[in-house]
PDB file of N, CA and C in Angstrom:
ATOM      1  N   MET A   1     -58.356  -0.174 -70.736  1.00  0.00           N
ATOM      2  CA  MET A   1     -58.681  -0.623 -69.297  1.00  0.00           C
ATOM      3  C   MET A   1     -58.637   0.019 -68.324  1.00  0.00           C
ATOM      4  N   ASP A   2     -59.763   0.407 -67.479  1.00  0.00           N
ATOM      5  CA  ASP A   2     -59.729   1.218 -66.303  1.00  0.00           C
ATOM      6  C   ASP A   2     -59.381   0.762 -65.106  1.00  0.00           C
ATOM      7  N   PHE A   3     -58.711   1.683 -64.107  1.00  0.00           N
ATOM      8  CA  PHE A   3     -58.317   1.176 -62.815  1.00  0.00           C
ATOM      9  C   PHE A   3     -58.647   2.236 -61.902  1.00  0.00           C
ATOM     10  N   VAL A   4     -59.087   1.843 -60.607  1.00  0.00           N
ATOM     11  CA  VAL A   4     -59.395   2.767 -59.531  1.00  0.00           C
ATOM     12  C   VAL A   4     -58.159   2.925 -58.912  1.00  0.00           C
ATOM     13  N   LYS A   5     -57.794   4.181 -58.965  1.00  0.00           N
ATOM     14  CA  LYS A   5     -56.630   4.687 -58.433  1.00  0.00           C
ATOM     15  C   LYS A   5     -56.478   5.220 -57.098  1.00  0.00           C
ATOM     16  N   ARG A   6     -57.833   5.681 -56.608  1.00  0.00           N
ATOM     17  CA  ARG A   6     -57.784   6.453 -55.246  1.00  0.00           C
ATOM     18  C   ARG A   6     -59.648   6.032 -54.688  1.00  0.00           C
ATOM     19  N   ILE A   7     -59.664   5.625 -53.600  1.00  0.00           N
ATOM     20  CA  ILE A   7     -61.101   5.550 -53.293  1.00  0.00           C
ATOM     21  C   ILE A   7     -61.271   6.015 -51.931  1.00  0.00           C
ATOM     22  N   VAL A   8     -62.424   6.795 -51.311  1.00  0.00           N
ATOM     23  CA  VAL A   8     -62.532   7.375 -50.142  1.00  0.00           C
ATOM     24  C   VAL A   8     -63.977   6.514 -49.570  1.00  0.00           C
ATOM     25  N   LEU A   9     -63.643   6.171 -48.354  1.00  0.00           N
ATOM     26  CA  LEU A   9     -64.830   5.201 -47.739  1.00  0.00           C
ATOM     27  C   LEU A   9     -65.313   5.866 -46.507  1.00  0.00           C
ATOM     28  N   ASP A  10     -66.750   5.560 -46.251  1.00  0.00           N
ATOM     29  CA  ASP A  10     -67.167   6.020 -44.987  1.00  0.00           C
ATOM     30  C   ASP A  10     -67.516   4.702 -44.506  1.00  0.00           C
ATOM     31  N   VAL A  11     -66.904   4.228 -43.370  1.00  0.00           N
ATOM     32  CA  VAL A  11     -67.073   2.839 -42.840  1.00  0.00           C
ATOM     33  C   VAL A  11     -67.419   2.815 -41.135  1.00  0.00           C
ATOM     34  N   LEU A  12     -68.421   2.092 -40.615  1.00  0.00           N
ATOM     35  CA  LEU A  12     -68.637   1.632 -39.506  1.00  0.00           C
ATOM     36  C   LEU A  12     -67.981   0.505 -38.844  1.00  0.00           C
ATOM     37  N   LYS A  13     -67.402   0.553 -37.620  1.00  0.00           N
ATOM     38  CA  LYS A  13     -66.495  -0.645 -37.215  1.00  0.00           C
ATOM     39  C   LYS A  13     -66.716  -0.770 -36.088  1.00  0.00           C
ATOM     40  N   PRO A  14     -66.550  -1.914 -35.288  1.00  0.00           N
ATOM     41  CA  PRO A  14     -66.425  -1.986 -33.722  1.00  0.00           C
ATOM     42  C   PRO A  14     -65.157  -1.819 -33.449  1.00  0.00           C
ATOM     43  N   HIS A  15     -65.060  -1.199 -31.737  1.00  0.00           N
ATOM     44  CA  HIS A  15     -63.729  -0.888 -31.462  1.00  0.00           C
ATOM     45  C   HIS A  15     -62.517  -1.894 -31.688  1.00  0.00           C
ATOM     46  N   GLN A  16     -62.847  -3.011 -31.853  1.00  0.00           N
ATOM     47  CA  GLN A  16     -61.671  -4.011 -32.112  1.00  0.00           C
ATOM     48  C   GLN A  16     -62.063  -4.779 -33.387  1.00  0.00           C
ATOM     49  N   PRO A  17     -61.201  -4.904 -34.156  1.00  0.00           N
ATOM     50  CA  PRO A  17     -60.016  -4.452 -34.460  1.00  0.00           C
ATOM     51  C   PRO A  17     -59.812  -3.121 -34.419  1.00  0.00           C
ATOM     52  N   ASN A  18     -58.425  -2.567 -33.412  1.00  0.00           N
ATOM     53  CA  ASN A  18     -58.294  -1.186 -33.641  1.00  0.00           C
ATOM     54  C   ASN A  18     -57.792  -0.914 -35.076  1.00  0.00           C
ATOM     55  N   ALA A  19     -57.800   0.626 -34.942  1.00  0.00           N
ATOM     56  CA  ALA A  19     -57.541   1.246 -36.302  1.00  0.00           C
ATOM     57  C   ALA A  19     -56.226   0.508 -36.894  1.00  0.00           C
ATOM     58  N   LEU A  20     -54.997   0.475 -36.210  1.00  0.00           N
ATOM     59  CA  LEU A  20     -53.928  -0.032 -37.155  1.00  0.00           C
ATOM     60  C   LEU A  20     -54.236  -1.303 -37.530  1.00  0.00           C
ATOM     61  N   GLU A  21     -54.828  -2.120 -36.850  1.00  0.00           N
ATOM     62  CA  GLU A  21     -54.934  -3.768 -37.544  1.00  0.00           C
ATOM     63  C   GLU A  21     -55.977  -3.664 -38.558  1.00  0.00           C
ATOM     64  N   PHE A  22     -56.930  -2.647 -38.505  1.00  0.00           N
ATOM     65  CA  PHE A  22     -57.864  -2.389 -39.675  1.00  0.00           C
ATOM     66  C   PHE A  22     -57.172  -1.849 -40.729  1.00  0.00           C
ATOM     67  N   SER A  23     -56.316  -0.808 -40.618  1.00  0.00           N
ATOM     68  CA  SER A  23     -55.734  -0.393 -41.827  1.00  0.00           C
ATOM     69  C   SER A  23     -54.579  -1.270 -42.385  1.00  0.00           C
ATOM     70  N   ARG A  24     -54.117  -2.085 -41.476  1.00  0.00           N
ATOM     71  CA  ARG A  24     -53.194  -2.976 -42.370  1.00  0.00           C
ATOM     72  C   ARG A  24     -53.827  -4.239 -42.978  1.00  0.00           C
ATOM     73  N   ALA A  25     -54.889  -4.734 -42.443  1.00  0.00           N
ATOM     74  CA  ALA A  25     -55.551  -5.736 -43.234  1.00  0.00           C
ATOM     75  C   ALA A  25     -56.094  -5.087 -44.540  1.00  0.00           C
ATOM     76  N   ILE A  26     -56.746  -3.806 -44.467  1.00  0.00           N
ATOM     77  CA  ILE A  26     -57.032  -3.430 -45.898  1.00  0.00           C
ATOM     78  C   ILE A  26     -55.933  -3.174 -46.983  1.00  0.00           C
ATOM     79  N   ALA A  27     -54.849  -2.486 -46.199  1.00  0.00           N
ATOM     80  CA  ALA A  27     -53.384  -2.318 -47.215  1.00  0.00           C
ATOM     81  C   ALA A  27     -53.015  -3.790 -47.753  1.00  0.00           C
ATOM     82  N   ARG A  28     -53.235  -4.957 -46.882  1.00  0.00           N
ATOM     83  CA  ARG A  28     -53.096  -6.384 -47.600  1.00  0.00           C
ATOM     84  C   ARG A  28     -53.823  -6.793 -48.691  1.00  0.00           C
ATOM     85  N   ALA A  29     -54.984  -6.032 -48.817  1.00  0.00           N
ATOM     86  CA  ALA A  29     -55.957  -6.513 -49.908  1.00  0.00           C
ATOM     87  C   ALA A  29     -55.810  -6.021 -51.366  1.00  0.00           C
ATOM     88  N   GLY A  30     -54.512  -5.284 -51.388  1.00  0.00           N
ATOM     89  CA  GLY A  30     -53.978  -5.061 -52.851  1.00  0.00           C
ATOM     90  C   GLY A  30     -52.314  -5.233 -52.688  1.00  0.00           C
ATOM     91  N   ASN A  31     -51.848  -5.097 -53.831  1.00  0.00           N
ATOM     92  CA  ASN A  31     -50.482  -5.285 -53.981  1.00  0.00           C
ATOM     93  C   ASN A  31     -49.958  -3.967 -53.841  1.00  0.00           C
ATOM     94  N   ASP A  32     -50.252  -2.724 -53.883  1.00  0.00           N
ATOM     95  CA  ASP A  32     -49.430  -1.522 -53.420  1.00  0.00           C
ATOM     96  C   ASP A  32     -50.434  -0.439 -52.906  1.00  0.00           C
ATOM     97  N   CYS A  33     -51.124  -0.742 -52.180  1.00  0.00           N
ATOM     98  CA  CYS A  33     -52.101  -0.141 -51.405  1.00  0.00           C
ATOM     99  C   CYS A  33     -51.638   0.953 -50.521  1.00  0.00           C
ATOM    100  N   PHE A  34     -51.803   2.055 -50.368  1.00  0.00           N
ATOM    101  CA  PHE A  34     -51.683   2.976 -49.543  1.00  0.00           C
ATOM    102  C   PHE A  34     -52.906   3.318 -48.568  1.00  0.00           C
ATOM    103  N   VAL A  35     -52.732   3.337 -47.501  1.00  0.00           N
ATOM    104  CA  VAL A  35     -54.208   3.493 -46.705  1.00  0.00           C
ATOM    105  C   VAL A  35     -54.119   4.463 -45.536  1.00  0.00           C
ATOM    106  N   ARG A  36     -55.162   5.593 -45.769  1.00  0.00           N
ATOM    107  CA  ARG A  36     -55.136   6.392 -44.600  1.00  0.00           C
ATOM    108  C   ARG A  36     -56.385   6.405 -43.913  1.00  0.00           C
ATOM    109  N   LEU A  37     -56.555   6.355 -42.556  1.00  0.00           N
ATOM    110  CA  LEU A  37     -57.482   5.917 -41.862  1.00  0.00           C
ATOM    111  C   LEU A  37     -57.695   7.090 -40.912  1.00  0.00           C
ATOM    112  N   THR A  38     -58.991   7.818 -40.916  1.00  0.00           N
ATOM    113  CA  THR A  38     -59.219   8.688 -39.834  1.00  0.00           C
ATOM    114  C   THR A  38     -60.490   8.185 -39.225  1.00  0.00           C
ATOM    115  N   VAL A  39     -60.341   8.466 -37.688  1.00  0.00           N
ATOM    116  CA  VAL A  39     -61.602   8.081 -36.922  1.00  0.00           C
ATOM    117  C   VAL A  39     -62.265   9.426 -36.839  1.00  0.00           C
ATOM    118  N   LEU A  40     -63.339   9.322 -37.219  1.00  0.00           N
ATOM    119  CA  LEU A  40     -64.433  10.777 -37.274  1.00  0.00           C
ATOM    120  C   LEU A  40     -65.256  10.994 -35.940  1.00  0.00           C
ATOM    121  N   GLU A  41     -65.731   9.582 -35.600  1.00  0.00           N
ATOM    122  CA  GLU A  41     -66.473   9.658 -34.337  1.00  0.00           C
ATOM    123  C   GLU A  41     -66.466   8.233 -33.519  1.00  0.00           C
ATOM    124  N   MET A  42     -66.570   8.421 -32.323  1.00  0.00           N
ATOM    125  CA  MET A  42     -66.489   7.262 -31.376  1.00  0.00           C
ATOM    126  C   MET A  42     -67.768   6.966 -30.616  1.00  0.00           C
ATOM    127  N   ASP A  43     -68.376   5.983 -30.518  1.00  0.00           N
ATOM    128  CA  ASP A  43     -69.408   6.072 -29.395  1.00  0.00           C
ATOM    129  C   ASP A  43     -69.071   4.644 -28.583  1.00  0.00           C
ATOM    130  N   GLU A  44     -69.893   4.351 -27.537  1.00  0.00           N
ATOM    131  CA  GLU A  44     -69.695   3.490 -26.638  1.00  0.00           C
ATOM    132  C   GLU A  44     -69.150   2.075 -27.460  1.00  0.00           C
ATOM    133  N   ASN A  45     -69.828   1.769 -28.670  1.00  0.00           N
ATOM    134  CA  ASN A  45     -69.582   0.234 -29.374  1.00  0.00           C
ATOM    135  C   ASN A  45     -69.051   0.715 -30.597  1.00  0.00           C
ATOM    136  N   THR A  46     -68.769   1.853 -31.319  1.00  0.00           N
ATOM    137  CA  THR A  46     -68.343   1.720 -32.663  1.00  0.00           C
ATOM    138  C   THR A  46     -67.379   2.993 -32.933  1.00  0.00           C
ATOM    139  N   GLN A  47     -66.892   2.868 -34.100  1.00  0.00           N
ATOM    140  CA  GLN A  47     -66.125   3.921 -34.704  1.00  0.00           C
ATOM    141  C   GLN A  47     -66.686   4.228 -36.122  1.00  0.00           C
ATOM    142  N   THR A  48     -66.703   5.520 -36.480  1.00  0.00           N
ATOM    143  CA  THR A  48     -66.686   5.779 -37.747  1.00  0.00           C
ATOM    144  C   THR A  48     -65.812   6.285 -38.415  1.00  0.00           C
ATOM    145  N   LEU A  49     -65.278   6.011 -39.580  1.00  0.00           N
ATOM    146  CA  LEU A  49     -64.119   5.913 -40.239  1.00  0.00           C
ATOM    147  C   LEU A  49     -64.060   6.689 -41.762  1.00  0.00           C
ATOM    148  N   GLN A  50     -63.102   7.591 -41.776  1.00  0.00           N
ATOM    149  CA  GLN A  50     -62.814   7.797 -43.129  1.00  0.00           C
ATOM    150  C   GLN A  50     -61.788   7.191 -43.693  1.00  0.00           C
ATOM    151  N   ILE A  51     -61.699   6.268 -44.806  1.00  0.00           N
ATOM    152  CA  ILE A  51     -60.597   5.339 -45.158  1.00  0.00           C
ATOM    153  C   ILE A  51     -60.125   5.500 -46.551  1.00  0.00           C
ATOM    154  N   GLU A  52     -59.266   6.084 -46.757  1.00  0.00           N
ATOM    155  CA  GLU A  52     -58.790   6.819 -48.064  1.00  0.00           C
ATOM    156  C   GLU A  52     -57.773   5.410 -48.758  1.00  0.00           C
ATOM    157  N   VAL A  53     -57.850   5.090 -49.519  1.00  0.00           N
ATOM    158  CA  VAL A  53     -56.975   3.826 -50.492  1.00  0.00           C
ATOM    159  C   VAL A  53     -56.625   4.315 -51.660  1.00  0.00           C
ATOM    160  N   GLU A  54     -55.259   4.350 -51.973  1.00  0.00           N
ATOM    161  CA  GLU A  54     -54.694   4.742 -53.034  1.00  0.00           C
ATOM    162  C   GLU A  54     -53.893   3.483 -53.924  1.00  0.00           C
ATOM    163  N   GLY A  55     -53.822   3.456 -54.869  1.00  0.00           N
ATOM    164  CA  GLY A  55     -52.929   2.304 -55.600  1.00  0.00           C
ATOM    165  C   GLY A  55     -52.884   2.264 -57.164  1.00  0.00           C
ATOM    166  N   SER A  56     -51.947   1.416 -57.695  1.00  0.00           N
ATOM    167  CA  SER A  56     -52.191   1.378 -59.191  1.00  0.00           C
ATOM    168  C   SER A  56     -53.356   0.929 -59.521  1.00  0.00           C
ATOM    169  N   ALA A  57     -53.940   0.115 -59.019  1.00  0.00           N
ATOM    170  CA  ALA A  57     -55.129  -0.737 -59.538  1.00  0.00           C
ATOM    171  C   ALA A  57     -55.805  -1.139 -58.024  1.00  0.00           C
ATOM    172  N   VAL A  58     -56.568  -0.375 -57.374  1.00  0.00           N
ATOM    173  CA  VAL A  58     -57.334  -0.497 -56.012  1.00  0.00           C
ATOM    174  C   VAL A  58     -58.358  -1.788 -56.479  1.00  0.00           C
ATOM    175  N   ASP A  59     -58.482  -2.857 -55.878  1.00  0.00           N
ATOM    176  CA  ASP A  59     -59.565  -3.704 -55.848  1.00  0.00           C
ATOM    177  C   ASP A  59     -60.623  -3.533 -54.945  1.00  0.00           C
ATOM    178  N   PHE A  60     -61.611  -2.749 -55.196  1.00  0.00           N
ATOM    179  CA  PHE A  60     -62.755  -2.510 -54.198  1.00  0.00           C
ATOM    180  C   PHE A  60     -63.330  -3.486 -53.508  1.00  0.00           C
ATOM    181  N   GLU A  61     -63.849  -4.587 -54.629  1.00  0.00           N
ATOM    182  CA  GLU A  61     -64.295  -5.659 -54.216  1.00  0.00           C
ATOM    183  C   GLU A  61     -63.510  -6.343 -52.956  1.00  0.00           C
ATOM    184  N   LYS A  62     -62.285  -6.529 -53.094  1.00  0.00           N
ATOM    185  CA  LYS A  62     -61.383  -7.283 -52.284  1.00  0.00           C
ATOM    186  C   LYS A  62     -61.314  -6.144 -50.858  1.00  0.00           C
ATOM    187  N   ILE A  63     -61.396  -4.982 -50.945  1.00  0.00           N
ATOM    188  CA  ILE A  63     -61.613  -4.098 -49.761  1.00  0.00           C
ATOM    189  C   ILE A  63     -62.706  -4.169 -49.144  1.00  0.00           C
ATOM    190  N   GLN A  64     -63.729  -4.188 -49.888  1.00  0.00           N
ATOM    191  CA  GLN A  64     -65.100  -4.385 -49.223  1.00  0.00           C
ATOM    192  C   GLN A  64     -65.366  -5.753 -48.501  1.00  0.00           C
ATOM    193  N   SER A  65     -64.837  -6.737 -49.131  1.00  0.00           N
ATOM    194  CA  SER A  65     -64.936  -7.969 -48.090  1.00  0.00           C
ATOM    195  C   SER A  65     -64.266  -8.048 -47.083  1.00  0.00           C
ATOM    196  N   THR A  66     -62.777  -7.295 -47.197  1.00  0.00           N
ATOM    197  CA  THR A  66     -62.125  -7.293 -45.873  1.00  0.00           C
ATOM    198  C   THR A  66     -62.649  -6.415 -44.964  1.00  0.00           C
ATOM    199  N   ILE A  67     -63.239  -5.301 -45.175  1.00  0.00           N
ATOM    200  CA  ILE A  67     -64.003  -4.923 -44.247  1.00  0.00           C
ATOM    201  C   ILE A  67     -64.988  -5.437 -43.516  1.00  0.00           C
ATOM    202  N   SER A  68     -66.114  -5.932 -44.350  1.00  0.00           N
ATOM    203  CA  SER A  68     -67.074  -7.108 -44.033  1.00  0.00           C
ATOM    204  C   SER A  68     -66.391  -8.030 -43.216  1.00  0.00           C
ATOM    205  N   ASP A  69     -65.355  -8.917 -43.544  1.00  0.00           N
ATOM    206  CA  ASP A  69     -64.788  -9.849 -42.633  1.00  0.00           C
ATOM    207  C   ASP A  69     -64.345  -9.214 -41.174  1.00  0.00           C
ATOM    208  N   MET A  70     -63.890  -7.902 -41.051  1.00  0.00           N
ATOM    209  CA  MET A  70     -63.403  -7.637 -39.802  1.00  0.00           C
ATOM    210  C   MET A  70     -64.542  -7.090 -39.063  1.00  0.00           C
ATOM    211  N   GLY A  71     -65.684  -7.071 -39.435  1.00  0.00           N
ATOM    212  CA  GLY A  71     -66.824  -6.748 -38.645  1.00  0.00           C
ATOM    213  C   GLY A  71     -67.375  -5.408 -38.959  1.00  0.00           C
ATOM    214  N   GLY A  72     -66.633  -4.919 -39.966  1.00  0.00           N
ATOM    215  CA  GLY A  72     -67.140  -3.498 -40.532  1.00  0.00           C
ATOM    216  C   GLY A  72     -68.056  -3.302 -41.469  1.00  0.00           C
ATOM    217  N   SER A  73     -68.606  -2.037 -41.608  1.00  0.00           N
ATOM    218  CA  SER A  73     -70.000  -2.248 -42.415  1.00  0.00           C
ATOM    219  C   SER A  73     -69.640  -0.707 -43.311  1.00  0.00           C
ATOM    220  N   LEU A  74     -69.686  -0.959 -44.669  1.00  0.00           N
ATOM    221  CA  LEU A  74     -69.603   0.260 -45.606  1.00  0.00           C
ATOM    222  C   LEU A  74     -70.703   1.131 -45.815  1.00  0.00           C
ATOM    223  N   HIS A  75     -70.633   2.447 -45.382  1.00  0.00           N
ATOM    224  CA  HIS A  75     -71.756   3.340 -45.452  1.00  0.00           C
ATOM    225  C   HIS A  75     -72.094   3.952 -46.747  1.00  0.00           C
ATOM    226  N   SER A  76     -70.895   4.292 -47.195  1.00  0.00           N
ATOM    227  CA  SER A  76     -70.842   4.934 -48.461  1.00  0.00           C
ATOM    228  C   SER A  76     -69.460   5.219 -49.392  1.00  0.00           C
ATOM    229  N   ILE A  77     -69.421   5.306 -50.647  1.00  0.00           N
ATOM    230  CA  ILE A  77     -68.337   5.424 -51.393  1.00  0.00           C
ATOM    231  C   ILE A  77     -67.932   7.061 -51.479  1.00  0.00           C
ATOM    232  N   ASP A  78     -67.429   7.753 -50.784  1.00  0.00           N
ATOM    233  CA  ASP A  78     -67.515   9.435 -50.902  1.00  0.00           C
ATOM    234  C   ASP A  78     -66.580   9.866 -52.070  1.00  0.00           C
ATOM    235  N   GLU A  79     -65.539   9.157 -52.462  1.00  0.00           N
ATOM    236  CA  GLU A  79     -64.688   9.926 -53.552  1.00  0.00           C
ATOM    237  C   GLU A  79     -64.297   8.588 -54.393  1.00  0.00           C
ATOM    238  N   VAL A  80     -63.880   8.965 -55.631  1.00  0.00           N
ATOM    239  CA  VAL A  80     -63.235   7.891 -56.206  1.00  0.00           C
ATOM    240  C   VAL A  80     -62.454   8.528 -57.619  1.00  0.00           C
ATOM    241  N   GLU A  81     -61.416   8.166 -57.769  1.00  0.00           N
ATOM    242  CA  GLU A  81     -60.811   8.490 -58.780  1.00  0.00           C
ATOM    243  C   GLU A  81     -60.278   7.175 -59.848  1.00  0.00           C
ATOM    244  N   VAL A  82     -60.784   7.180 -60.912  1.00  0.00           N
ATOM    245  CA  VAL A  82     -60.690   6.109 -61.740  1.00  0.00           C
ATOM    246  C   VAL A  82     -59.600   6.516 -63.127  1.00  0.00           C
ATOM    247  N   GLN A  83     -58.812   5.763 -63.609  1.00  0.00           N
ATOM    248  CA  GLN A  83     -57.934   6.065 -64.826  1.00  0.00           C
ATOM    249  C   GLN A  83     -58.243   5.018 -65.680  1.00  0.00           C
ATOM    250  N   ASN A  84     -58.426   5.471 -67.118  1.00  0.00           N
ATOM    251  CA  ASN A  84     -58.601   4.690 -68.178  1.00  0.00           C
ATOM    252  C   ASN A  84     -57.360   4.421 -68.759  1.00  0.00           C
ATOM    253  N   GLU A  85     -56.667   3.357 -69.108  1.00  0.00           N
ATOM    254  CA  GLU A  85     -55.344   3.463 -69.799  1.00  0.00           C
ATOM    255  C   GLU A  85     -55.583   2.756 -71.067  1.00  0.00           C
ATOM    256  N   PRO A  86     -54.969   2.999 -72.052  1.00  0.00           N
ATOM    257  CA  PRO A  86     -55.279   2.389 -73.322  1.00  0.00           C
ATOM    258  C   PRO A  86     -54.479   0.894 -73.259  1.00  0.00           C
ATOM    259  N   ASP A  87     -55.256   0.083 -73.914  1.00  0.00           N
ATOM    260  CA  ASP A  87     -54.921  -1.435 -74.183  1.00  0.00           C
ATOM    261  C   ASP A  87     -53.472  -1.352 -75.262  1.00  0.00           C
ATOM    262  N   THR A  88     -52.685  -2.015 -74.803  1.00  0.00           N
ATOM    263  CA  THR A  88     -51.452  -2.073 -75.763  1.00  0.00           C
ATOM    264  C   THR A  88     -51.382  -3.436 -76.360  1.00  0.00           C
ATOM    265  N   GLY A  89     -52.553  -4.149 -76.490  1.00  0.00           N
ATOM    266  CA  GLY A  89     -52.313  -5.613 -77.407  1.00  0.00           C
ATOM    267  C   GLY A  89     -52.761  -5.524 -78.702  1.00  0.00           C
TER     268      GLY A  89
END
């Protein structure tokens, strides 16, 4: 079975919710998610973010849904690390 261990996303979001609230919501999308959010650009209405999420099994679909639910838009997946672990069954 393979697991996403780390993913880096390019996201556009409105100014609200703020970066802290946005990060916390993404972190809650997983059991042991570590989130690093960097604001790359700001304009009058939006912020361009780089979001790095790490964990033992990052749930990309849940993170993508959380971003969308908070008014954000996923532009691209810029980096990804996946680990294949042997089945023990």
